[in-house]
mmCIF file of C-alpha atoms in Angstrom:
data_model
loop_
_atom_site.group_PDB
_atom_site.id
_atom_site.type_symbol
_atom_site.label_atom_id
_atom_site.label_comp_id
_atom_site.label_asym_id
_atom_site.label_seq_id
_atom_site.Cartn_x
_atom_site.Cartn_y
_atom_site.Cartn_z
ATOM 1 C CA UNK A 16 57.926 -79.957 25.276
ATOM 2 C CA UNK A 17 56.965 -76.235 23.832
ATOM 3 C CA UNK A 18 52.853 -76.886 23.875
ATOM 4 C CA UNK A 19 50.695 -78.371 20.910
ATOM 5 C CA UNK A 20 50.507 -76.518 17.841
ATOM 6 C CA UNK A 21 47.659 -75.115 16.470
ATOM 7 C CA UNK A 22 47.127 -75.108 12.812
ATOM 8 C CA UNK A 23 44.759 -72.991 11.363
ATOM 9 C CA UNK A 24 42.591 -74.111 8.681
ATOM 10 C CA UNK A 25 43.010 -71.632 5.248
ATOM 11 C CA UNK A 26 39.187 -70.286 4.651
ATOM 12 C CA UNK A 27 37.482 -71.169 0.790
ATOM 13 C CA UNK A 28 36.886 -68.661 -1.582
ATOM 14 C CA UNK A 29 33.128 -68.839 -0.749
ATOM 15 C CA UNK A 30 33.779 -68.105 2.894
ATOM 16 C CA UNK A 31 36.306 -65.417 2.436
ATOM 17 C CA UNK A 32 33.396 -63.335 -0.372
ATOM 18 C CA UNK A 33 30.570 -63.733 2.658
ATOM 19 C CA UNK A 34 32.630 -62.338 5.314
ATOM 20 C CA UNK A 35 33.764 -59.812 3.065
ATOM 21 C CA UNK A 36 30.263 -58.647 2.503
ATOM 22 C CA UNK A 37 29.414 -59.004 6.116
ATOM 23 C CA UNK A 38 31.909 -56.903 6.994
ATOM 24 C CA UNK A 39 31.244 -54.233 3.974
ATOM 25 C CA UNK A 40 27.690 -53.645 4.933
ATOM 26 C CA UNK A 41 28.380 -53.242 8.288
ATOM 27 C CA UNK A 42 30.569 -50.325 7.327
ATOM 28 C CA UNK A 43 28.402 -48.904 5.052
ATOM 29 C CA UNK A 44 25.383 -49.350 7.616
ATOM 30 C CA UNK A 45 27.447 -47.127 10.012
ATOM 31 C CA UNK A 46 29.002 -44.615 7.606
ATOM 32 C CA UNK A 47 25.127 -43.545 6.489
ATOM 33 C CA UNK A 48 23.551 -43.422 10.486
ATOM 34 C CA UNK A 49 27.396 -41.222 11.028
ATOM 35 C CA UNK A 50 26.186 -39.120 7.966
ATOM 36 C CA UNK A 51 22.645 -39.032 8.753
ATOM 37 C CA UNK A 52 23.128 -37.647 12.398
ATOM 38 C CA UNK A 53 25.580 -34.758 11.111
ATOM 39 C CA UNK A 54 23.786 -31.206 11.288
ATOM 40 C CA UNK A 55 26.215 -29.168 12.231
ATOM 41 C CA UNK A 56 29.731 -29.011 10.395
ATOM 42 C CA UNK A 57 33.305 -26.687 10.341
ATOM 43 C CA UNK A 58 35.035 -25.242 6.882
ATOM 44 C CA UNK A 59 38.218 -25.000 6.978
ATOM 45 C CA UNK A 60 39.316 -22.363 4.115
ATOM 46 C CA UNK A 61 43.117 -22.477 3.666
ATOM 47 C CA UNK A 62 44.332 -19.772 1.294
ATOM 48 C CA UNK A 63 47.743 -19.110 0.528
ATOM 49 C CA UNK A 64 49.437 -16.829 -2.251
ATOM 50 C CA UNK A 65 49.500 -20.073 -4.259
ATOM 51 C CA UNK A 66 46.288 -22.257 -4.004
ATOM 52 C CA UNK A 67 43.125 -21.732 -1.692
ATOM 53 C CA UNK A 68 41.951 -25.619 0.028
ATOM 54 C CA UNK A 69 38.614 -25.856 1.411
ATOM 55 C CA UNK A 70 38.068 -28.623 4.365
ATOM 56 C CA UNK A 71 34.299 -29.863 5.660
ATOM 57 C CA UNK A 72 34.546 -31.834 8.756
ATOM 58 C CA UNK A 73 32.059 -32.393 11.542
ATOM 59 C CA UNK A 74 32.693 -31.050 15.119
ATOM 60 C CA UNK A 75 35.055 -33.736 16.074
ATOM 61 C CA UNK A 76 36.955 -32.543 13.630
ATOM 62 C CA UNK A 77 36.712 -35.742 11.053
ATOM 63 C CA UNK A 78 37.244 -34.649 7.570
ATOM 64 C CA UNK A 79 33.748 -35.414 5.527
ATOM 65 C CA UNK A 80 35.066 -33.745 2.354
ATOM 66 C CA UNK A 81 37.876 -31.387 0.602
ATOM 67 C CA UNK A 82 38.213 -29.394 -2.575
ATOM 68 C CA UNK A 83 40.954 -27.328 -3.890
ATOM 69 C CA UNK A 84 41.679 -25.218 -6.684
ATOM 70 C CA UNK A 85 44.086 -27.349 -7.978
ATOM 71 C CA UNK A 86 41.314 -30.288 -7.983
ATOM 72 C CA UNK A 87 39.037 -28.517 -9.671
ATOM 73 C CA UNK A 88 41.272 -27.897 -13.210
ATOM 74 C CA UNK A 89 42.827 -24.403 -12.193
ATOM 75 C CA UNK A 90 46.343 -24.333 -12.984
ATOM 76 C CA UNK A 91 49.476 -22.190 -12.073
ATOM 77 C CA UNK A 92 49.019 -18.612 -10.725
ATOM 78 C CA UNK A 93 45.164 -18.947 -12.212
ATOM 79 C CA UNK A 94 44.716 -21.357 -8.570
ATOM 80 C CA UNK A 95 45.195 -18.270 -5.863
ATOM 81 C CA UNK A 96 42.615 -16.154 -7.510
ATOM 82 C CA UNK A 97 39.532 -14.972 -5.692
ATOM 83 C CA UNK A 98 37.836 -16.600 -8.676
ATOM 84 C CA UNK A 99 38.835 -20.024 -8.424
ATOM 85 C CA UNK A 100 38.292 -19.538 -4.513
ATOM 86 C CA UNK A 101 34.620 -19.076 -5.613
ATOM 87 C CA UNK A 102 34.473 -21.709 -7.464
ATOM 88 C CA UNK A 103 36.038 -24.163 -4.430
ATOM 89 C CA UNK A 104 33.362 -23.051 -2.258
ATOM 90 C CA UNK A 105 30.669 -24.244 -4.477
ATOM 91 C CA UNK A 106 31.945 -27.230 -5.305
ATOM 92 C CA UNK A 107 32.317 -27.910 -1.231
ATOM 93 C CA UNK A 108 28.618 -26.490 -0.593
ATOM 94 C CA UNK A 109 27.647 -29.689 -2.884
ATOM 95 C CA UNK A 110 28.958 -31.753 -0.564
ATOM 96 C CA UNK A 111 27.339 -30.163 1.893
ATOM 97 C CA UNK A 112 24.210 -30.573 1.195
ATOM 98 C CA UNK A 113 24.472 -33.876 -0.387
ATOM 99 C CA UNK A 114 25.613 -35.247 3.322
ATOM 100 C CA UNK A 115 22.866 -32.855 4.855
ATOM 101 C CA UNK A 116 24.668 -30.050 7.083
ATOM 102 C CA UNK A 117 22.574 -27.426 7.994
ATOM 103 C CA UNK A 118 25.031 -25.341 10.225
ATOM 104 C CA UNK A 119 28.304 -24.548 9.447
ATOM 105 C CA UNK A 120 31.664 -22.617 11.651
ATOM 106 C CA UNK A 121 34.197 -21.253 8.804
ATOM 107 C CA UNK A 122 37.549 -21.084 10.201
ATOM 108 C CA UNK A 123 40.041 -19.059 7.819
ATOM 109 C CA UNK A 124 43.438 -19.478 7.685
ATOM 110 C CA UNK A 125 46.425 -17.471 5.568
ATOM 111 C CA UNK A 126 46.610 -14.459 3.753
ATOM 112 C CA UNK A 127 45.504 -15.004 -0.126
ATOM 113 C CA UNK A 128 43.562 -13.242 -1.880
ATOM 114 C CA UNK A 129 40.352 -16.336 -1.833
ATOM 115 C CA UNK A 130 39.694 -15.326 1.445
ATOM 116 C CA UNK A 131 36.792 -12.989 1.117
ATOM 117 C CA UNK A 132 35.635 -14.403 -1.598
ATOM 118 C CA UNK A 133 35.311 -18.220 -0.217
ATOM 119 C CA UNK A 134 33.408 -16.483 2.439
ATOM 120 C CA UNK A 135 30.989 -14.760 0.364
ATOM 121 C CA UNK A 136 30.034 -17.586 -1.912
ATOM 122 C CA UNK A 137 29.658 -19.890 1.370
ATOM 123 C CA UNK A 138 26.954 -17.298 2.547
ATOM 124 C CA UNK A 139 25.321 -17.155 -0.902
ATOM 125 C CA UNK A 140 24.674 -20.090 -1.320
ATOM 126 C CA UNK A 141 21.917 -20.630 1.369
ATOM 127 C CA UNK A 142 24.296 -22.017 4.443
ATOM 128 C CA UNK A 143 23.540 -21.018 7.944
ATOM 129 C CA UNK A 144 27.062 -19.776 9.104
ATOM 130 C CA UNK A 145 27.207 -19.799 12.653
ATOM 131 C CA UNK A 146 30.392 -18.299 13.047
ATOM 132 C CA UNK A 147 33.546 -16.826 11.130
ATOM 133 C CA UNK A 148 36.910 -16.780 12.995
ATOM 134 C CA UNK A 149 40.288 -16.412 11.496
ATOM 135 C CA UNK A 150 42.999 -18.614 12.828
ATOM 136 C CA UNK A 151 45.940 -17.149 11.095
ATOM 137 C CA UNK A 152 49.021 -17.763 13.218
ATOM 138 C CA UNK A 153 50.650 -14.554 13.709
ATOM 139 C CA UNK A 154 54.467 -14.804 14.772
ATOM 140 C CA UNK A 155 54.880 -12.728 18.471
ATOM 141 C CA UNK A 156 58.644 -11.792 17.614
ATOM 142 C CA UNK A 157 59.455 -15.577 16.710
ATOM 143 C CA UNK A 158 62.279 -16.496 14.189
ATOM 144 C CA UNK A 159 65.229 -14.165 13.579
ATOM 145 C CA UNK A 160 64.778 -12.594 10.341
ATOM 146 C CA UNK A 161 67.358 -13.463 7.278
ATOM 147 C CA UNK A 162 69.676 -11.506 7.109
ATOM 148 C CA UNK A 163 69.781 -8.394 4.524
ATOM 149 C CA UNK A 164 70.450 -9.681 0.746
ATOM 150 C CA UNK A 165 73.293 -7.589 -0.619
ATOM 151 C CA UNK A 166 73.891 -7.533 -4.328
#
């Protein structure tokens, strides 16, 4: 009364392993053209009092690679430093060039002390930065203060 029933027939081993690699070279196929055509990419530098995160993604805004201080093996108060900010930026111009970017935007966001110094070793290592802007949001008279701590 309800219709016929179809029943599917479970694929072999064999068949599932070929589709498999049909499916992963496709992928792979389009990942390298997607990485091939990128010239022109955004850095995101994040830097807080308590770690500095640097972000490359293309224009569309899909993340192609991130470092942090934290990733690299800084630990504790040692991660905010302009140092280990430094140090972040290299390790994210690596993966710049390895994908191929010639052009870069740096966007900056947050008030640590990495800032300048993500900046600078960006520029010195051999990037054409197109433009700097700082997106720091800035609070027009938002949230109601706490209220004064009395001991």
């Amino acid at each position: 009364i309800m219709g016929k029933k179809r029943i599917i027939k479970p694929l072999t081993e064999e068949e599932l392993l070929k589709e498999k690699e049909k499916v992963e070279t496709k992928v792979k196929k389009e990942v390298k053209e997607t990485l091939k055509r990128i010239k022109e990419g955004r850095v995101y530098i994040f830097s807080s009092y308590n770690n500095t995160i640097i972000t490359l993604t293309d224009l569309g805004g899909n993340v192609l690679g991130w470092v942090s201080s934290g990733s690299i093996g800084f630990k504790g108060t040692k991660k905010a430093t302009p140092f280990a900010a430094s140090k972040v930026a290299e390790a994210i111009t690596q993966i710049i060039h390895k994908i191929g970017i010639e052009k870069i935007e740096v966007l900056v966001k947050g008030i640590g002390s990495g800032r300048e110094s993500a900046i600078r070793s960006l520029a010195a290592r051999g990037l054409k930065i197109v433009s700097i802007k700082d997106t720091t949001p800035i609070p027009h008279n938002g949230c109601r203060a706490p209220k004064v701590r009395r001991v």
